[in-house]
Structure formats: C-alpha cells, structure tokens
C-alpha cells in the first residue's frame, strides 16, 4: 500500500531522514514514535508529497490525505463548508452535504455544522479535521500528532475513531509522542531516531513495549535534572 | 448666500469626475495589485515585479501622470484623454501599493492553509479564490480602506492636466472670483464627505456577519 525505499531528506545539510525504508500493508496502522526532531513529521510530509526527498522513492497506492497537528481548518468557512468544499468541486449535487452531515452526526458533532472553527474545542476540531479528511475518501490517512493537546478521555475517543476508520479499509501512518496511545492503536511501531528507523516492533508481540521504546529516547529526565543543578539556576 | 449655493453646485459637478477617476483607478489597482502579489508569491517574474513596485513607489505620482499624459502620446502616437491618462496612472500607482498590502496579507496566512488545500486535492485557482484570498481580504481590509482614501485624495493631482474634477472646479471658481477661501473650503468638504463615505462602507464590511464570525 505504501512503499518507502531508501529515503533521504536533508534540510540545509542537516540530515533529517537517513536511508529510511519500510512498507505498509493495506488497512494496517503504523505508529511512528521517536524523540522530537527524529524525523517523524518530515517522513509523513514526504509521503504526502509536501516535502520532496533528496533521494529514494515513495510509492503509495490510492489517495493519500494528511491530518495536520494543528488541524488547519479553514477559519472563514463553517464546519459543514470545511467538509464539503473539496468534494463539492467534483460532485456538484447535494450528496457531499448529505454525507458530511451524516458524518458529523456519527462523530457526535452534528450540532456544530454551522459553527466556525474558533467556536470549537480541541477535540471537536480534531473530529472535524478527521471528517474533512474522510470526505475525500482517502485510501491512506497520515496523522501528525492526532492526540496532542487532548485530554485522556478524548484521546480514548480518537483511538476508537481511528480504529473504525481502519475498519473502513483505510491504511494509516500515525506520528505521535504518546507511546501509550501508539501501542494501543498500532499494528506496528517504527521508532525514528536521528533520521533512522531504530526500532521496528509489533507492540502486541513485545513484552512491556513502553519500557522498551522509552530506552531509545535520549537524555533521561534524571540526567536533565542533574544538568539543571549544575547550571546557575 | 445664493452665491455660496451656486458655488457648491458648481464644485459639485466635479464630484462625478473625481469618482470616475477613483473607481477606474481602484479597478486597475486591485486587479494589477492582485496579479502582481500572486505572481510574486509563486515566484513568477519576481524581480521584474519587485522592480516595478520599487520604481512606481519611488517616483512622484505627478511625474507618472505627466509621463503618461504628455510623454507616452509623443512616443507611441496615441492621444489619451486627460481622464484616461488619470485612470491609468493612478491605477498603476495604486497597484504597486495594493501589491505590497496584499503581500503582507498573503504572508500572514499560515503555510498550513496552502498545504491543507493541497492535501485535499483543491486545484490552485480554487485555493486562491476560495481559501486564501477570503482570509487575506479580511486581514488587509483596514489597510485597503486606507489606500482607497489616499487614492481619492491623490486624484486631485488630475487638476494639473485640466480635468474638471472637484479640485479643478474649485480652482476655476477661485480664479473667476479672486477669492480662494470659499471655493477651496467647498472642495475640502466634498473630499472629506467622500472619505467619510468610504470609511463607512469599510466599517460596514468589517461588521458584516460573515466577516465577524470567523476568527
């Protein structure tokens, strides 16, 4: 479904992705873990073709859609307009609107159809962004930090939502800092560190995956505290 | 008293000419400015546009008007009416300022909005028309109202080439009566009323529902 081969990406001579290769089967959920600056977002952006790799190839079967960390809803449009704008360009009937309302209803935000983004909470924006992506019927959905800024309960909702999206046959790649979330949802977790895939595990077949993955995050808190003590604070 | 009324009416006949100049120049200014700012954002002819904006903003308007009215016909053999020369030169001049205002407006839109449109498969022309520009317009509206007001007042320069606008009418009146105070004050009041009207329209748009609700 997705085939990434030997991808390298440099930003001003800084290597962000270094010879990254992996492939994803249909309807699988791949979690991207790893420390900040490890290359998670860049990898997603390369798959979506927002960034161009310096070398290597990425092949995707079908339509790809990207869910941004900060959602990027169109602020001058209502929720319904956000959902219907892109599909309505291709289908000029009332079908997109009908579908959008149904989707909002299913996501529990049917009452927000005429609201603007500033009138929504973080969790509601997340749902609108998800709905907007699903409206263009993607085969592959890329999510950048889908749980950032959400509370525990809303994060659980996101897990349920994304699982139901997977059941619709959508393949997903999800980048997140939230290891518990990733372990819950992913069929496979890739940990990117300094631009390379440092770990490739199946969380269901790994003992205590959180502890295992945590080892790869550099500068453990204790060391950070020591550093602080040494400085003039 | 009767004399003042007839003076007001006389200068008032210039309002239509001033408005003609203003509306014509706004049209050229907005279309030209929009084209320049979008092309420049996309990197097409960037240095050419930068050079044009720099020259237009760097030379006096009265000089540009003189060039278009007196010099261009001499070189190309086309005779322009005073009002046409005015509309063209004010319009071109305004387009440079509008391009700069819109540049600030476009650059204030997060890059993610462009990318979101791209990931949803929205074609470029639709992206500009329906996603980017509506947000830009909201951001730059106050600056645009300012530009239109400045443009209105600059149209008074047309009196130099004899076009009978508000300013010219008041000058004619003054020359006829050897009194400057009343005719100039009448012209001033006309200009000020027009400015108030433009400000009123601008505020009306800012307060309109669609504008107010989002962001």
Short mmCIF file of C-alpha atoms in Angstrom, two decimals:
data_model
loop_
_atom_site.label_atom_id
_atom_site.label_comp_id
_atom_site.label_asym_id
_atom_site.label_seq_id
_atom_site.Cartn_x
_atom_site.Cartn_y
_atom_site.Cartn_z
CA UNK A 1 0.00 0.00 0.00
CA UNK A 2 2.86 2.33 0.92
CA UNK A 3 6.42 1.53 -0.06
CA UNK A 4 9.20 3.77 1.21
CA UNK A 5 12.64 2.91 -0.21
CA UNK A 6 15.95 4.41 0.88
CA UNK A 7 14.54 7.86 1.53
CA UNK A 8 16.99 10.58 2.46
CA UNK A 9 15.94 14.12 3.27
CA UNK A 10 18.25 16.99 4.09
CA UNK A 11 17.42 20.46 5.29
CA UNK A 12 20.42 22.73 4.69
CA UNK A 13 22.89 19.89 5.02
CA UNK A 14 21.26 18.59 8.18
CA UNK A 15 20.15 15.01 7.59
CA UNK A 16 16.58 14.63 8.79
CA UNK A 17 15.83 11.26 7.18
CA UNK A 18 18.68 8.86 6.56
CA UNK A 19 18.06 5.85 4.34
CA UNK A 20 14.57 5.08 5.62
CA UNK A 21 12.84 2.04 4.10
CA UNK A 22 9.65 0.24 5.09
CA UNK A 23 6.39 -0.84 3.60
CA UNK A 24 2.84 -0.86 4.90
CA UNK A 25 0.10 -3.38 4.12
CA UNK A 26 -3.46 -2.35 3.39
CA UNK A 27 -5.64 -1.48 6.41
CA UNK A 28 -2.64 -1.55 8.73
CA UNK A 29 -1.89 1.13 11.26
CA UNK A 30 1.74 2.08 11.58
CA UNK A 31 2.83 4.16 14.55
CA UNK A 32 5.79 6.48 14.22
CA UNK A 33 7.49 7.07 17.57
CA UNK A 34 10.74 8.73 18.49
CA UNK A 35 12.19 11.83 20.07
CA UNK A 36 11.46 15.33 18.77
CA UNK A 37 13.47 16.07 15.68
CA UNK A 38 13.71 12.37 14.91
CA UNK A 39 12.11 12.84 11.51
CA UNK A 40 8.53 11.67 12.13
CA UNK A 41 6.78 14.71 10.69
CA UNK A 42 9.21 15.01 7.79
CA UNK A 43 8.57 11.39 6.85
CA UNK A 44 4.82 11.98 6.84
CA UNK A 45 5.28 15.17 4.81
CA UNK A 46 7.38 13.26 2.28
CA UNK A 47 4.73 10.55 1.94
CA UNK A 48 2.12 13.27 1.31
CA UNK A 49 4.50 14.99 -1.18
CA UNK A 50 4.50 18.22 0.82
CA UNK A 51 8.28 17.78 1.02
CA UNK A 52 10.43 16.17 -1.65
CA UNK A 53 13.03 13.61 -0.55
CA UNK A 54 16.59 14.27 -1.73
CA UNK A 55 16.89 10.65 -2.78
CA UNK A 56 14.89 7.46 -2.57
CA UNK A 57 11.35 6.74 -3.63
CA UNK A 58 7.93 6.62 -2.01
CA UNK A 59 5.10 4.77 -3.68
CA UNK A 60 1.52 4.98 -2.50
CA UNK A 61 -1.46 3.08 -3.90
CA UNK A 62 -4.51 5.27 -3.95
CA UNK A 63 -5.44 8.58 -2.50
CA UNK A 64 -3.43 10.00 0.38
CA UNK A 65 -4.72 12.51 2.89
CA UNK A 66 -2.89 14.29 5.69
CA UNK A 67 -4.24 15.37 9.06
CA UNK A 68 -2.22 18.27 10.41
CA UNK A 69 -1.17 18.57 14.02
CA UNK A 70 -2.86 21.98 14.20
CA UNK A 71 -5.78 20.76 12.04
CA UNK A 72 -5.59 23.69 9.56
CA UNK A 73 -9.35 24.00 9.30
CA UNK A 74 -10.35 26.89 7.05
CA UNK A 75 -11.29 29.59 9.56
CA UNK A 76 -13.58 31.57 7.25
CA UNK A 77 -15.74 28.55 6.49
CA UNK A 78 -18.28 26.80 8.67
CA UNK A 79 -17.66 23.21 9.75
CA UNK A 80 -20.01 21.98 7.03
CA UNK A 81 -18.29 24.11 4.37
CA UNK A 82 -14.91 22.79 5.52
CA UNK A 83 -16.15 19.26 4.93
CA UNK A 84 -17.96 19.78 1.66
CA UNK A 85 -15.73 22.29 -0.15
CA UNK A 86 -13.25 19.87 -1.72
CA UNK A 87 -15.69 17.03 -2.61
CA UNK A 88 -18.23 19.55 -3.95
CA UNK A 89 -15.71 20.67 -6.58
CA UNK A 90 -16.02 17.23 -8.13
CA UNK A 91 -19.59 16.37 -7.23
CA UNK A 92 -21.94 19.29 -7.73
CA UNK A 93 -25.02 17.55 -6.29
CA UNK A 94 -26.25 17.78 -2.72
CA UNK A 95 -24.62 14.44 -1.97
CA UNK A 96 -21.45 15.81 -0.29
CA UNK A 97 -23.54 17.92 2.11
CA UNK A 98 -25.72 14.96 2.97
CA UNK A 99 -22.70 12.77 3.56
CA UNK A 100 -20.98 15.46 5.64
CA UNK A 101 -23.98 15.95 7.91
CA UNK A 102 -24.24 12.20 8.39
CA UNK A 103 -20.56 12.01 9.24
CA UNK A 104 -20.76 14.89 11.72
CA UNK A 105 -23.75 13.18 13.31
CA UNK A 106 -21.79 9.93 13.64
CA UNK A 107 -18.89 11.80 15.22
CA UNK A 108 -21.26 13.38 17.74
CA UNK A 109 -20.83 16.95 16.49
CA UNK A 110 -23.92 17.20 14.31
CA UNK A 111 -24.96 20.36 16.15
CA UNK A 112 -21.73 22.10 15.12
CA UNK A 113 -22.34 22.01 11.36
CA UNK A 114 -22.81 25.77 11.15
CA UNK A 115 -20.11 26.70 13.68
CA UNK A 116 -16.76 28.26 12.81
CA UNK A 117 -13.50 26.73 13.99
CA UNK A 118 -12.98 29.30 16.74
CA UNK A 119 -16.21 28.13 18.35
CA UNK A 120 -14.92 24.55 18.67
CA UNK A 121 -12.91 22.82 21.39
CA UNK A 122 -9.68 20.97 20.59
CA UNK A 123 -11.42 17.59 20.49
CA UNK A 124 -14.16 18.92 18.23
CA UNK A 125 -11.63 20.44 15.85
CA UNK A 126 -9.88 17.06 15.77
CA UNK A 127 -13.12 15.37 14.71
CA UNK A 128 -13.84 17.99 12.08
CA UNK A 129 -10.32 17.56 10.68
CA UNK A 130 -10.79 13.79 10.61
CA UNK A 131 -14.20 14.13 8.96
CA UNK A 132 -12.80 16.55 6.39
CA UNK A 133 -10.04 14.08 5.50
CA UNK A 134 -12.52 11.20 5.24
CA UNK A 135 -14.80 13.23 2.97
CA UNK A 136 -12.31 12.89 0.12
CA UNK A 137 -12.34 9.10 0.62
CA UNK A 138 -8.63 8.52 1.18
CA UNK A 139 -7.04 5.09 0.89
CA UNK A 140 -4.20 6.23 3.09
CA UNK A 141 -4.51 8.62 6.03
CA UNK A 142 -1.45 10.25 7.56
CA UNK A 143 -1.89 11.75 11.04
CA UNK A 144 0.62 14.07 12.64
CA UNK A 145 0.24 14.07 16.44
CA UNK A 146 -3.50 13.39 16.46
CA UNK A 147 -3.68 13.43 20.26
CA UNK A 148 -1.57 16.48 21.09
CA UNK A 149 -3.45 18.81 23.39
CA UNK A 150 -6.26 16.35 24.02
CA UNK A 151 -7.23 15.02 27.46
CA UNK A 152 -7.22 11.31 28.35
CA UNK A 153 -10.89 10.72 27.60
CA UNK A 154 -10.71 12.48 24.22
CA UNK A 155 -7.57 10.51 23.37
CA UNK A 156 -9.54 7.30 24.02
CA UNK A 157 -12.19 8.61 21.63
CA UNK A 158 -9.55 9.19 18.99
CA UNK A 159 -8.39 5.58 19.38
CA UNK A 160 -11.95 4.35 18.81
CA UNK A 161 -12.45 6.70 15.88
CA UNK A 162 -9.22 5.75 14.14
CA UNK A 163 -9.95 2.06 14.65
CA UNK A 164 -13.30 2.47 12.97
CA UNK A 165 -11.56 4.32 10.13
CA UNK A 166 -9.22 1.37 9.79
CA UNK A 167 -12.22 -0.94 9.60
CA UNK A 168 -13.36 1.09 6.60
CA UNK A 169 -10.20 -0.18 4.90
CA UNK A 170 -8.06 2.91 5.31
CA UNK A 171 -4.33 2.44 5.80
CA UNK A 172 -2.82 4.78 8.37
CA UNK A 173 0.53 6.13 9.44
CA UNK A 174 0.37 7.98 12.74
CA UNK A 175 3.18 10.03 14.24
CA UNK A 176 2.87 10.64 17.96
CA UNK A 177 4.78 11.34 21.17
CA UNK A 178 2.14 9.48 23.13
CA UNK A 179 3.54 5.95 23.46
CA UNK A 180 0.51 4.53 25.28
CA UNK A 181 -1.71 5.79 22.50
CA UNK A 182 0.54 4.40 19.78
CA UNK A 183 0.79 0.99 21.45
CA UNK A 184 -2.97 0.82 21.78
CA UNK A 185 -3.66 1.58 18.17
CA UNK A 186 -0.70 0.42 16.06
CA UNK A 187 -0.14 -2.90 14.36
CA UNK A 188 3.48 -1.96 14.10
CA UNK A 189 5.61 0.76 15.62
CA UNK A 190 8.63 2.32 13.95
CA UNK A 191 10.84 4.42 16.18
CA UNK A 192 12.72 7.10 14.29
CA UNK A 193 15.85 8.44 15.89
CA UNK A 194 18.24 10.84 14.21
CA UNK A 195 16.58 10.12 10.89
CA UNK A 196 16.91 6.34 11.02
CA UNK A 197 14.50 3.57 11.94
CA UNK A 198 15.96 2.46 15.27
CA UNK A 199 13.15 0.08 16.23
CA UNK A 200 10.56 -1.84 14.26
CA UNK A 201 8.27 -3.82 16.58
CA UNK A 202 4.81 -5.20 16.78
CA UNK A 203 3.54 -3.89 20.15
CA UNK A 204 1.25 -6.86 20.67
CA UNK A 205 4.16 -9.29 20.46
CA UNK A 206 6.55 -7.28 22.60
CA UNK A 207 6.79 -7.51 26.39
CA UNK A 208 6.27 -4.15 28.02
CA UNK A 209 6.60 -2.14 24.80
CA UNK A 210 6.50 1.23 26.60
CA UNK A 211 9.64 0.48 28.60
CA UNK A 212 11.30 -0.99 25.56
CA UNK A 213 10.61 2.08 23.42
CA UNK A 214 11.45 4.56 26.17
CA UNK A 215 15.04 3.39 26.19
CA UNK A 216 15.52 4.98 22.80
CA UNK A 217 14.55 8.46 23.95
CA UNK A 218 17.81 10.22 24.77
CA UNK A 219 18.53 12.37 27.82
CA UNK A 220 16.52 10.64 30.53
CA UNK A 221 14.82 13.02 32.99
CA UNK A 222 17.31 12.31 35.78
CA UNK A 223 20.22 13.44 33.65
CA UNK A 224 18.29 16.58 32.73
CA UNK A 225 17.76 17.39 36.40
CA UNK A 226 21.48 16.94 37.06
CA UNK A 227 22.27 19.30 34.20
CA UNK A 228 19.93 21.87 35.69
CA UNK A 229 21.57 21.55 39.11
CA UNK A 230 24.97 22.19 37.62
CA UNK A 231 23.86 25.33 35.84
CA UNK A 232 23.28 28.55 37.74
CA UNK A 233 19.56 28.06 38.46
CA UNK B 1 -25.98 83.15 0.36
CA UNK B 2 -27.31 82.43 -3.11
CA UNK B 3 -23.78 82.74 -4.41
CA UNK B 4 -22.50 80.09 -1.99
CA UNK B 5 -25.25 77.70 -3.05
CA UNK B 6 -24.39 78.15 -6.70
CA UNK B 7 -20.68 77.74 -5.84
CA UNK B 8 -21.42 74.47 -4.03
CA UNK B 9 -23.40 73.21 -7.00
CA UNK B 10 -20.63 74.27 -9.39
CA UNK B 11 -17.85 72.48 -7.49
CA UNK B 12 -20.23 69.55 -7.01
CA UNK B 13 -20.29 68.93 -10.75
CA UNK B 14 -16.67 67.82 -10.34
CA UNK B 15 -17.63 65.02 -7.94
CA UNK B 16 -18.64 62.74 -10.79
CA UNK B 17 -15.27 63.20 -12.49
CA UNK B 18 -13.41 62.52 -9.23
CA UNK B 19 -15.50 59.39 -8.64
CA UNK B 20 -14.89 58.22 -12.20
CA UNK B 21 -11.15 58.58 -11.64
CA UNK B 22 -11.36 56.85 -8.26
CA UNK B 23 -13.44 53.87 -9.40
CA UNK B 24 -11.36 53.36 -12.54
CA UNK B 25 -8.11 53.56 -10.61
CA UNK B 26 -9.37 51.20 -7.88
CA UNK B 27 -10.28 48.61 -10.52
CA UNK B 28 -6.86 48.79 -12.17
CA UNK B 29 -5.15 48.98 -8.79
CA UNK B 30 -6.86 45.93 -7.31
CA UNK B 31 -6.61 43.74 -10.41
CA UNK B 32 -2.99 44.79 -11.02
CA UNK B 33 -2.01 44.52 -7.37
CA UNK B 34 -3.65 41.12 -7.01
CA UNK B 35 -1.95 39.78 -10.10
CA UNK B 36 1.43 41.12 -9.03
CA UNK B 37 1.17 39.77 -5.48
CA UNK B 38 0.04 36.28 -6.51
CA UNK B 39 2.65 36.00 -9.28
CA UNK B 40 5.31 37.23 -6.91
CA UNK B 41 4.27 34.77 -4.20
CA UNK B 42 4.54 31.93 -6.68
CA UNK B 43 7.94 33.18 -7.77
CA UNK B 44 6.93 34.12 -11.34
CA UNK B 45 8.70 37.26 -12.65
CA UNK B 46 9.62 38.11 -9.08
CA UNK B 47 12.45 40.54 -9.83
CA UNK B 48 10.50 42.25 -12.61
CA UNK B 49 7.56 42.85 -10.28
CA UNK B 50 9.82 43.94 -7.43
CA UNK B 51 11.47 46.43 -9.79
CA UNK B 52 8.13 47.79 -10.99
CA UNK B 53 6.82 48.21 -7.46
CA UNK B 54 10.05 49.89 -6.42
CA UNK B 55 10.03 52.38 -9.31
CA UNK B 56 6.33 53.19 -9.00
CA UNK B 57 6.64 53.78 -5.27
CA UNK B 58 9.92 55.61 -5.67
CA UNK B 59 8.80 58.37 -8.06
CA UNK B 60 6.20 61.15 -7.58
CA UNK B 61 2.70 60.48 -8.83
CA UNK B 62 2.58 63.85 -10.56
CA UNK B 63 5.62 62.78 -12.59
CA UNK B 64 3.99 59.46 -13.55
CA UNK B 65 0.84 61.30 -14.62
CA UNK B 66 2.94 63.70 -16.68
CA UNK B 67 4.75 60.81 -18.35
CA UNK B 68 1.53 59.05 -19.29
CA UNK B 69 -0.33 62.17 -20.42
CA UNK B 70 2.44 64.15 -22.14
CA UNK B 71 5.26 61.76 -22.96
CA UNK B 72 3.59 58.47 -23.95
CA UNK B 73 1.47 60.04 -26.75
CA UNK B 74 4.62 61.68 -28.10
CA UNK B 75 6.47 58.37 -28.23
CA UNK B 76 3.71 55.98 -29.30
CA UNK B 77 1.48 58.40 -31.16
CA UNK B 78 -1.62 57.61 -29.07
CA UNK B 79 -3.66 60.52 -27.81
CA UNK B 80 -5.09 59.92 -24.36
CA UNK B 81 -7.87 61.98 -22.84
CA UNK B 82 -7.00 63.59 -19.52
CA UNK B 83 -9.35 61.29 -17.64
CA UNK B 84 -7.98 58.15 -19.31
CA UNK B 85 -4.42 59.22 -18.53
CA UNK B 86 -5.52 59.87 -14.94
CA UNK B 87 -7.20 56.49 -14.52
CA UNK B 88 -4.19 54.66 -15.97
CA UNK B 89 -1.55 56.47 -13.94
CA UNK B 90 -3.48 56.46 -10.65
CA UNK B 91 -4.41 52.81 -11.25
CA UNK B 92 -0.83 51.73 -11.94
CA UNK B 93 0.42 53.73 -8.98
CA UNK B 94 -2.19 52.21 -6.71
CA UNK B 95 -1.46 48.69 -7.96
CA UNK B 96 2.07 48.93 -6.55
CA UNK B 97 0.75 49.87 -3.11
CA UNK B 98 -2.01 47.26 -3.28
CA UNK B 99 0.57 44.62 -4.24
CA UNK B 100 2.55 45.45 -1.10
CA UNK B 101 -0.55 45.40 1.10
CA UNK B 102 -1.62 42.04 -0.34
CA UNK B 103 1.88 40.63 0.02
CA UNK B 104 1.70 41.28 3.75
CA UNK B 105 -1.77 39.76 3.78
CA UNK B 106 -0.77 36.62 1.90
CA UNK B 107 2.34 36.13 4.01
CA UNK B 108 0.21 36.32 7.15
CA UNK B 109 -1.72 33.20 6.10
CA UNK B 110 -0.15 30.10 7.69
CA UNK B 111 1.63 27.85 5.21
CA UNK B 112 -0.52 25.01 6.52
CA UNK B 113 -3.59 26.54 4.88
CA UNK B 114 -1.95 26.19 1.46
CA UNK B 115 -0.85 22.66 2.36
CA UNK B 116 -4.28 21.69 3.67
CA UNK B 117 -5.80 22.79 0.37
CA UNK B 118 -3.16 20.78 -1.47
CA UNK B 119 -3.75 17.60 0.57
CA UNK B 120 -7.49 17.85 -0.05
CA UNK B 121 -6.81 17.97 -3.78
CA UNK B 122 -8.16 21.51 -4.24
CA UNK B 123 -6.94 22.99 -7.56
CA UNK B 124 -4.67 26.06 -7.30
CA UNK B 125 -7.15 28.53 -8.79
CA UNK B 126 -9.87 27.43 -6.37
CA UNK B 127 -7.41 27.52 -3.49
CA UNK B 128 -6.59 31.18 -4.15
CA UNK B 129 -10.19 32.19 -4.83
CA UNK B 130 -11.96 30.41 -2.00
CA UNK B 131 -9.37 29.53 0.66
CA UNK B 132 -6.55 32.08 0.64
CA UNK B 133 -7.94 35.36 -0.70
CA UNK B 134 -11.04 35.49 1.53
CA UNK B 135 -8.72 35.27 4.53
CA UNK B 136 -6.31 37.79 3.01
CA UNK B 137 -9.12 40.26 2.37
CA UNK B 138 -10.17 40.11 5.98
CA UNK B 139 -6.62 40.74 7.14
CA UNK B 140 -5.92 43.64 4.82
CA UNK B 141 -9.31 45.38 4.78
CA UNK B 142 -8.28 48.28 7.05
CA UNK B 143 -5.11 48.88 5.02
CA UNK B 144 -7.08 48.71 1.77
CA UNK B 145 -9.59 51.28 3.02
CA UNK B 146 -6.61 53.50 3.84
CA UNK B 147 -5.21 53.01 0.33
CA UNK B 148 -8.55 53.91 -1.28
CA UNK B 149 -8.77 57.06 0.83
CA UNK B 150 -5.23 58.03 -0.14
CA UNK B 151 -6.08 57.36 -3.77
CA UNK B 152 -9.17 59.57 -3.61
CA UNK B 153 -7.13 62.49 -2.35
CA UNK B 154 -4.39 61.89 -4.89
CA UNK B 155 -6.88 62.17 -7.76
CA UNK B 156 -6.78 65.93 -7.08
CA UNK B 157 -3.47 65.93 -8.96
CA UNK B 158 -5.50 65.46 -12.18
CA UNK B 159 -6.31 69.18 -11.98
CA UNK B 160 -2.77 69.71 -13.27
CA UNK B 161 -3.75 68.43 -16.72
CA UNK B 162 -7.05 70.27 -16.76
CA UNK B 163 -9.52 67.50 -16.00
CA UNK B 164 -12.53 69.13 -14.35
CA UNK B 165 -12.63 67.28 -11.02
CA UNK B 166 -13.57 68.74 -7.63
CA UNK B 167 -10.18 70.40 -7.22
CA UNK B 168 -10.08 71.91 -10.69
CA UNK B 169 -13.62 73.24 -10.38
CA UNK B 170 -12.73 74.99 -7.15
CA UNK B 171 -9.61 76.46 -8.75
CA UNK B 172 -11.66 77.76 -11.68
CA UNK B 173 -14.11 79.31 -9.28
CA UNK B 174 -11.31 80.93 -7.32
CA UNK B 175 -9.72 82.32 -10.46
CA UNK B 176 -13.01 83.77 -11.55
CA UNK B 177 -13.86 85.42 -8.22
CA UNK B 178 -10.34 86.21 -6.99
CA UNK B 179 -11.36 84.59 -3.69
CA UNK B 180 -9.72 81.35 -2.61
CA UNK B 181 -11.18 80.67 0.79
CA UNK B 182 -14.73 79.62 -0.06
CA UNK B 183 -14.03 77.52 -3.19
CA UNK B 184 -11.20 75.59 -1.51
CA UNK B 185 -13.28 75.02 1.61
CA UNK B 186 -16.15 73.73 -0.51
CA UNK B 187 -13.76 71.33 -2.29
CA UNK B 188 -12.38 70.25 1.09
CA UNK B 189 -15.85 69.47 2.38
CA UNK B 190 -16.61 67.37 -0.72
CA UNK B 191 -13.41 65.37 -0.33
CA UNK B 192 -14.00 64.90 3.38
CA UNK B 193 -17.57 63.69 2.84
CA UNK B 194 -16.33 61.18 0.26
CA UNK B 195 -13.67 59.93 2.70
CA UNK B 196 -16.32 59.55 5.43
CA UNK B 197 -18.43 57.55 2.98
CA UNK B 198 -15.53 55.20 2.14
CA UNK B 199 -14.80 54.71 5.84
CA UNK B 200 -18.47 53.96 6.43
CA UNK B 201 -18.51 51.28 3.74
CA UNK B 202 -15.30 49.77 5.12
CA UNK B 203 -16.73 49.55 8.62
CA UNK B 204 -19.94 48.09 7.25
CA UNK B 205 -18.00 45.25 5.60
CA UNK B 206 -15.91 44.67 8.72
CA UNK B 207 -19.05 44.31 10.79
CA UNK B 208 -20.86 42.08 8.34
CA UNK B 209 -21.73 38.70 9.73
CA UNK B 210 -19.50 36.54 7.59
CA UNK B 211 -16.50 38.76 8.31
CA UNK B 212 -17.12 38.94 12.01
CA UNK B 213 -17.94 35.35 12.83
CA UNK B 214 -14.82 33.69 11.56
CA UNK B 215 -11.59 34.27 13.51
#
